Coordinates of C-alpha atoms and ligand atoms in Angstrom, one line a residue:
X1126 CA 14.3 19.7 17.7
X1127 CA 12.1 18.9 14.7
X1128 CA 12.4 15.4 13.1
X1129 CA 14.2 15.3 9.9
X1130 CA 12.2 13.9 6.9
X1131 CA 13.9 12.4 4.0
X1132 CA 11.7 11.6 1.0
X1133 CA 13.0 8.9 -1.4
X1134 CA 12.5 9.7 -5.2
X1135 CA 9.0 9.5 -6.4
X1136 CA 7.4 10.2 -2.9
X1137 CA 7.7 14.1 -3.0
X1138 CA 4.0 15.3 -3.1
X1139 CA 2.8 13.2 -0.1
X1140 CA 6.2 13.8 1.7
X1141 CA 5.8 17.7 1.2
X1142 CA 2.3 17.6 2.9
X1143 CA 3.6 15.4 5.7
X1144 CA 6.6 17.8 6.3
X1145 CA 4.1 20.9 6.7
X1146 CA 1.8 18.7 8.8
X1147 CA 4.1 17.3 11.4
X1148 CA 6.3 20.3 11.3
X1149 CA 9.3 18.4 10.2
X1150 CA 12.5 19.7 8.6
X1151 CA 13.2 18.4 5.0
X1152 CA 16.3 16.3 4.8
X1153 CA 18.6 16.4 1.7
X1154 CA 20.4 13.4 0.5
X1155 CA 21.9 12.1 -2.9
X1156 CA 20.9 8.7 -4.1
X1157 CA 22.3 7.4 -7.5
X1158 CA 23.9 4.5 -9.1
X1159 CA 27.5 4.0 -10.0
X1160 CA 28.1 3.1 -13.5
X1161 CA 28.3 -0.6 -12.5
X1162 CA 24.7 -0.5 -11.0
X1163 CA 25.7 -0.3 -7.4
X1164 CA 24.0 2.2 -5.0
X1165 CA 25.6 5.6 -3.9
X1166 CA 24.2 7.5 -0.9
X1167 CA 25.3 10.8 0.6
X1168 CA 23.3 12.5 3.4
X1169 CA 23.9 16.2 3.1
X1170 CA 21.7 17.3 6.3
X1171 CA 23.4 16.6 9.4
X1172 CA 21.7 13.8 11.3
X1173 CA 23.6 13.3 14.4
X1174 CA 21.2 13.3 17.5
X1175 CA 18.3 13.9 15.1
X1176 CA 15.0 11.7 14.9
X1177 CA 14.7 10.5 11.3
X1178 CA 11.6 9.8 9.2
X1179 CA 12.3 8.0 6.0
X1180 CA 9.5 8.3 3.6
X1181 CA 9.4 5.7 0.7
X1182 CA 6.4 3.7 -0.6
X1183 CA 7.4 0.2 -1.7
X1184 CA 5.9 -0.7 -5.0
X1185 CA 8.6 -2.2 -7.2
X1186 CA 10.4 -2.8 -3.9
X1187 CA 13.4 -4.7 -5.1
X1188 CA 15.1 -1.5 -6.6
X1189 CA 14.4 0.4 -3.3
X1190 CA 15.1 -2.1 -0.5
X1191 CA 19.1 -2.0 -0.8
X1192 CA 19.0 1.9 -0.9
X1193 CA 16.7 2.1 2.0
X1194 CA 18.7 -0.3 4.1
X1195 CA 21.9 1.8 3.2
X1196 CA 20.1 4.9 4.0
X1197 CA 19.2 3.7 7.5
X1198 CA 22.6 2.3 8.1
X1199 CA 24.3 5.5 7.0
X1200 CA 22.0 7.7 9.2
X1201 CA 22.8 5.5 12.3
X1202 CA 26.6 5.6 11.5
X1203 CA 26.3 9.3 11.3
X1204 CA 24.8 9.5 14.9
X1205 CA 21.0 9.7 14.0
X1206 CA 18.9 8.9 17.2
X1207 CA 16.0 6.9 15.9
X1208 CA 15.4 6.1 12.1
X1209 CA 11.8 5.3 11.2
X1210 CA 10.1 4.3 7.9
X1211 CA 6.8 5.5 6.6
X1212 CA 5.8 3.4 3.7
X1213 CA 2.3 3.8 2.5
X1214 CA 2.3 0.6 0.5
X1215 CA 4.3 -2.2 2.3
X1216 CA 5.4 -4.7 -0.2
X1217 CA 6.1 -8.5 0.0
X1218 CA 3.2 -9.5 2.1
X1219 CA 1.3 -11.7 -0.3
X1220 CA 3.8 -14.7 -0.3
X1221 CA 2.9 -15.2 3.4
X1222 CA 3.4 -19.1 3.3
X1223 CA 5.2 -21.7 1.1
X1224 CA 2.4 -22.5 -1.4
X1225 CA 4.7 -25.0 -3.3
X1226 CA 7.6 -27.0 -2.2
X1227 CA 10.9 -25.1 -1.9
X1228 CA 9.5 -21.6 -2.4
X1229 CA 10.7 -18.6 -0.3
X1230 CA 8.4 -17.1 2.3
X1231 CA 9.4 -13.7 1.2
X1232 CA 7.2 -11.8 3.4
X1233 CA 9.2 -13.0 6.5
X1234 CA 12.8 -12.2 5.0
X1235 CA 11.6 -8.9 3.8
X1236 CA 10.3 -8.1 7.4
X1237 CA 13.5 -9.3 8.8
X1238 CA 15.6 -7.0 6.8
X1239 CA 13.5 -3.7 7.5
X1240 CA 13.3 -4.7 11.0
X1241 CA 17.1 -5.0 11.2
X1242 CA 17.6 -1.5 9.8
X1243 CA 14.7 0.8 10.9
X1244 CA 13.2 1.6 14.6
X1245 CA 9.7 1.8 13.6
X1246 CA 7.4 1.6 10.6
X1247 CA 4.2 3.4 9.7
X1248 CA 2.1 1.9 6.9
X1249 CA -1.5 1.7 5.5
X1250 CA -3.6 -1.5 5.0
X1251 CA -0.8 -4.0 4.6
X1252 CA -1.9 -7.2 2.9
X1253 CA -2.5 -9.4 6.1
X1254 CA -4.1 -12.6 5.1
X1255 CA -2.8 -15.4 6.9
X1256 CA -0.8 -13.1 9.3
X1257 CA -3.1 -11.5 11.9
X1258 CA -0.7 -8.6 12.6
X1259 CA 2.6 -7.2 11.3
X1260 CA 4.1 -8.2 14.6
X1261 CA 4.1 -11.8 13.6
X1262 CA 7.1 -10.8 11.2
X1263 CA 8.3 -7.6 12.0
X1264 CA 10.1 -7.1 15.3
X1265 CA 10.0 -3.2 15.4
X1266 CA 7.0 -1.2 16.6
X1267 CA 4.6 -0.8 13.6
X1268 CA 1.6 1.3 13.2
X1269 CA -1.0 0.2 10.6
X1270 CA -3.5 2.9 9.4
X1271 CA -6.7 2.0 7.6
X1272 CA -8.2 3.6 4.5
X1273 CA -11.7 2.3 5.2
X1274 CA -13.2 5.4 6.7
X1275 CA -11.8 7.6 3.8
X1276 CA -13.0 5.3 1.0
X1277 CA -16.4 4.9 2.7
X1278 CA -16.8 8.6 2.9
X1279 CA -15.7 9.0 -0.9
X1280 CA -18.5 6.3 -1.7
X1281 CA -21.1 8.0 0.4
X1282 CA -20.4 11.3 -1.2
X1283 CA -19.9 10.3 -4.8
X1284 CA -22.0 7.2 -5.5
X1285 CA -25.7 6.8 -6.1
X1286 CA -27.2 3.6 -4.5
X1287 CA -24.0 1.8 -4.1
X1288 CA -23.6 -2.1 -3.6
X1289 CA -20.0 -3.0 -2.7
X1290 CA -18.4 -6.1 -4.2
X1291 CA -15.3 -7.7 -2.8
X1292 CA -13.7 -9.9 -5.5
X1293 CA -12.4 -12.7 -3.3
X1294 CA -12.5 -13.9 0.3
X1295 CA -9.5 -11.9 1.4
X1296 CA -11.3 -8.6 0.4
X1297 CA -14.0 -9.1 2.8
X1298 CA -12.1 -7.6 5.7
X1299 CA -11.9 -4.3 3.8
X1300 CA -15.3 -4.4 1.9
X1301 CA -17.3 -5.1 5.2
X1302 CA -15.8 -2.2 6.9
X1303 CA -16.3 0.2 4.0
X1304 CA -19.9 -1.0 3.7
X1305 CA -20.5 -0.3 7.4
X1306 CA -19.0 3.2 7.0
X1307 CA -20.9 4.2 3.8
X1308 CA -24.1 2.4 5.1
X1309 CA -24.7 0.2 2.0
X1310 CA -24.9 -3.5 1.2
X1311 CA -22.0 -5.7 0.2
X1312 CA -21.3 -9.0 -1.3
X1313 CA -18.1 -11.1 -1.7
X1314 CA -17.2 -13.1 -4.7
X1315 CA -15.1 -16.2 -4.9
X1316 CA -11.7 -16.2 -6.9
X1317 CA -9.5 -19.0 -8.1
X1318 CA -5.9 -17.7 -9.1
X1319 CA -4.2 -20.3 -11.5
X1320 CA -1.3 -18.0 -12.2
X1321 CA -0.2 -14.4 -12.1
X1322 CA -2.5 -13.5 -14.9
X1323 CA -5.1 -16.3 -14.9
X1324 CA -7.9 -15.5 -12.4
X1325 CA -11.2 -16.8 -12.4
X1326 CA -13.9 -14.9 -10.2
X1327 CA -17.4 -16.2 -9.4
X1328 CA -20.6 -14.6 -10.8
X1329 CA -22.5 -12.1 -8.7
X1330 CA -26.2 -12.7 -7.7
X1331 CA -28.0 -10.4 -10.2
X1332 CA -30.8 -9.8 -7.6
X1333 CA -28.1 -7.9 -5.4
X1334 CA -27.4 -5.6 -8.2
X1335 CA -30.7 -4.6 -9.4
X1336 CA -31.1 -0.7 -9.2
X1337 CA -27.7 -0.2 -7.7
X1338 CA -24.2 1.0 -8.7
X1339 CA -21.8 -1.8 -8.4
X1340 CA -18.6 -0.7 -6.6
X1341 CA -15.6 -3.3 -6.7
X1342 CA -13.5 -2.7 -3.5
X1343 CA -10.1 -4.3 -3.0
X1344 CA -6.8 -3.6 -1.1
X1345 CA -4.4 -4.0 -4.2
X1346 CA -4.7 -3.9 -7.8
X1347 CA -1.6 -5.2 -9.5
X1348 CA -2.1 -7.1 -12.8
X1349 CA -5.8 -6.0 -12.5
X1350 CA -6.7 -9.5 -13.7
X1351 CA -8.9 -9.9 -10.4
X1352 CA -10.8 -6.7 -11.3
X1353 CA -11.0 -7.2 -14.8
X1354 CA -12.6 -10.6 -14.4
X1355 CA -15.1 -9.1 -11.8
X1356 CA -15.8 -6.2 -13.9
X1357 CA -16.7 -8.5 -16.9
X1358 CA -19.2 -10.3 -14.9
X1359 CA -20.7 -7.2 -13.7
X1360 CA -21.0 -5.7 -17.2
X1361 CA -23.0 -9.0 -17.9
X1362 CA -25.3 -8.9 -14.9
X1363 CA -25.9 -5.1 -14.2
X1364 CA -27.1 -2.2 -16.4
X1365 CA -24.7 0.1 -14.5
X1366 CA -21.0 0.2 -15.1
X1367 CA -18.9 -0.7 -12.0
X1368 CA -16.8 1.7 -10.2
X1369 CA -13.3 0.2 -9.1
X1370 CA -11.7 1.2 -6.0
X1371 CA -8.4 -0.1 -4.5
X1372 CA -6.3 1.3 -1.6
X1373 CA -3.1 0.5 -3.5
X1374 CA -2.9 0.9 -7.2
X1375 CA 0.3 -0.9 -8.3
X1376 CA -1.0 -1.3 -11.9
X1377 CA 1.7 -3.4 -13.4
X1378 CA 2.3 -2.9 -17.2
X1379 CA -1.0 -1.7 -18.9
X1380 CA -3.3 -2.9 -16.0
X1381 CA -4.9 0.4 -15.5
X1382 CA -5.7 0.9 -19.2
X1383 CA -6.9 -2.7 -19.4
X1384 CA -9.2 -2.3 -16.5
X1385 CA -10.8 0.8 -18.1
X1386 CA -11.0 -0.9 -21.4
X1387 CA -12.8 -3.9 -19.6
X1388 CA -15.7 -1.5 -18.8
X1389 CA -15.0 0.0 -15.5
X1390 CA -16.8 3.4 -15.1
X1391 CA -13.9 4.9 -13.1
X1392 CA -10.9 3.6 -11.3
X1393 CA -10.2 5.2 -8.0
X1394 CA -7.2 4.7 -5.6
X1395 CA -5.8 6.1 -2.5
X1396 CA -2.5 8.0 -2.8
X1397 CA -0.4 5.3 -1.3
X1398 CA 1.4 4.9 -4.4
X1399 CA 1.5 8.0 -7.0
X1400 CA -0.6 7.4 -9.9
X1401 CA -3.2 9.3 -12.1
X1402 CA -6.1 7.4 -10.4
X1403 CA -5.3 8.8 -6.9
X1404 CA -8.2 10.5 -5.7
X1405 CA -8.6 9.6 -2.0
X1406 CA -5.9 11.5 0.1
X1407 CA -4.3 9.5 3.0
X1408 CA -1.9 12.3 4.3
X1409 CA -3.9 12.8 7.3
X1410 CA -3.9 9.2 8.2
X1411 CA -0.1 8.9 7.8
X1412 CA 0.4 12.2 10.1
X1413 CA -1.7 10.4 12.8
X1414 CA 0.4 7.3 12.5
X1415 CA 3.7 9.0 12.6
X1416 CA 2.7 11.3 15.5
X1417 CA 1.6 8.1 17.5
X1418 CA 5.0 6.4 17.1
X1419 CA 7.1 9.6 17.5
X1420 CA 5.3 10.1 20.7
X1421 CA 5.3 6.6 21.8
X1422 CA 9.1 6.6 21.6
X1423 CA 9.6 9.6 24.1
Ligands
LIG243 C1 -5.1 -10.7 -3.3 O1 -5.1 -11.4 -2.4 C2 -5.4 -9.2 -3.2 O2 -6.3 -8.8 -2.2 C3 -5.7 -8.7 -4.7 O3 -7.0 -9.2 -5.0 C4 -4.8 -9.1 -5.7 O4 -3.6 -8.7 -5.3 C5 -5.1 -8.6 -6.9 O5 -4.1 -8.8 -7.8 P1 -4.3 -8.5 -9.4 O6 -4.6 -7.4 -9.6 O7 -2.8 -8.9 -9.9 O8 -5.3 -9.6 -9.7

């Protein structure tokens, strides 16, 4: 029988292409708040003996996590066979250690909660910095898809003489791969983060930029302070305005507008989080990931 795919609110476009591509059936459910703010869930499509794919990207995760856990539990109570989660952006990975005495290592707790509710997980480029793999904190089978090939292809097709720039050491893993795929040079800057919105980024070498189009590549843009700092330096050192590319465009508050105002030529993201900057479509990658885990379980 076809798997049933349930899309959480705000995920309809990407979910619709997946339903078609993997030949799933669309599941219907109601998710709303009671007047006191508690979550109400009702699953209308019968789920007994069915394989379930739950589709929910996880920016602004706090408002989504409890409904997701309740949804998975309800499906299982109603007899679903296996309940998987497709979350193109997986949240809570940056707090991967106790940086200051008394802090929560929230990445672990979030992973534990999702692992307790779902049977498998597919995501794209999770922010693995001090963890080498999701299996260090997730106890369910996980499949990580990588956007590098798609981003590299976009750069190759759209940018004249690119030089890629990673804004910090953590970005090297993405930038180096994208550079290899698009066949262009790259450099990595150094970043000091003193607070959520207080970021300092080192100056790029002007020689490396000469005659090139600077392309900043990072996995996540949240406040955009990292990219904004880098864009400002690049505007000082290069005649050509930089293009900014991120896998996951969270853009908290006015971050997107502020990044454009800082002098970015364009801001491009993958469609892991719905946003007007979405240009690079990763639906094919998600289909491959789902097929792999769906087949593995049989
Ligand atoms: C950091 O570790 C990530 O790779 C990004 O550089 C960071 O999350 C960007 O954050 P923001 O946009 O808030 O500077």
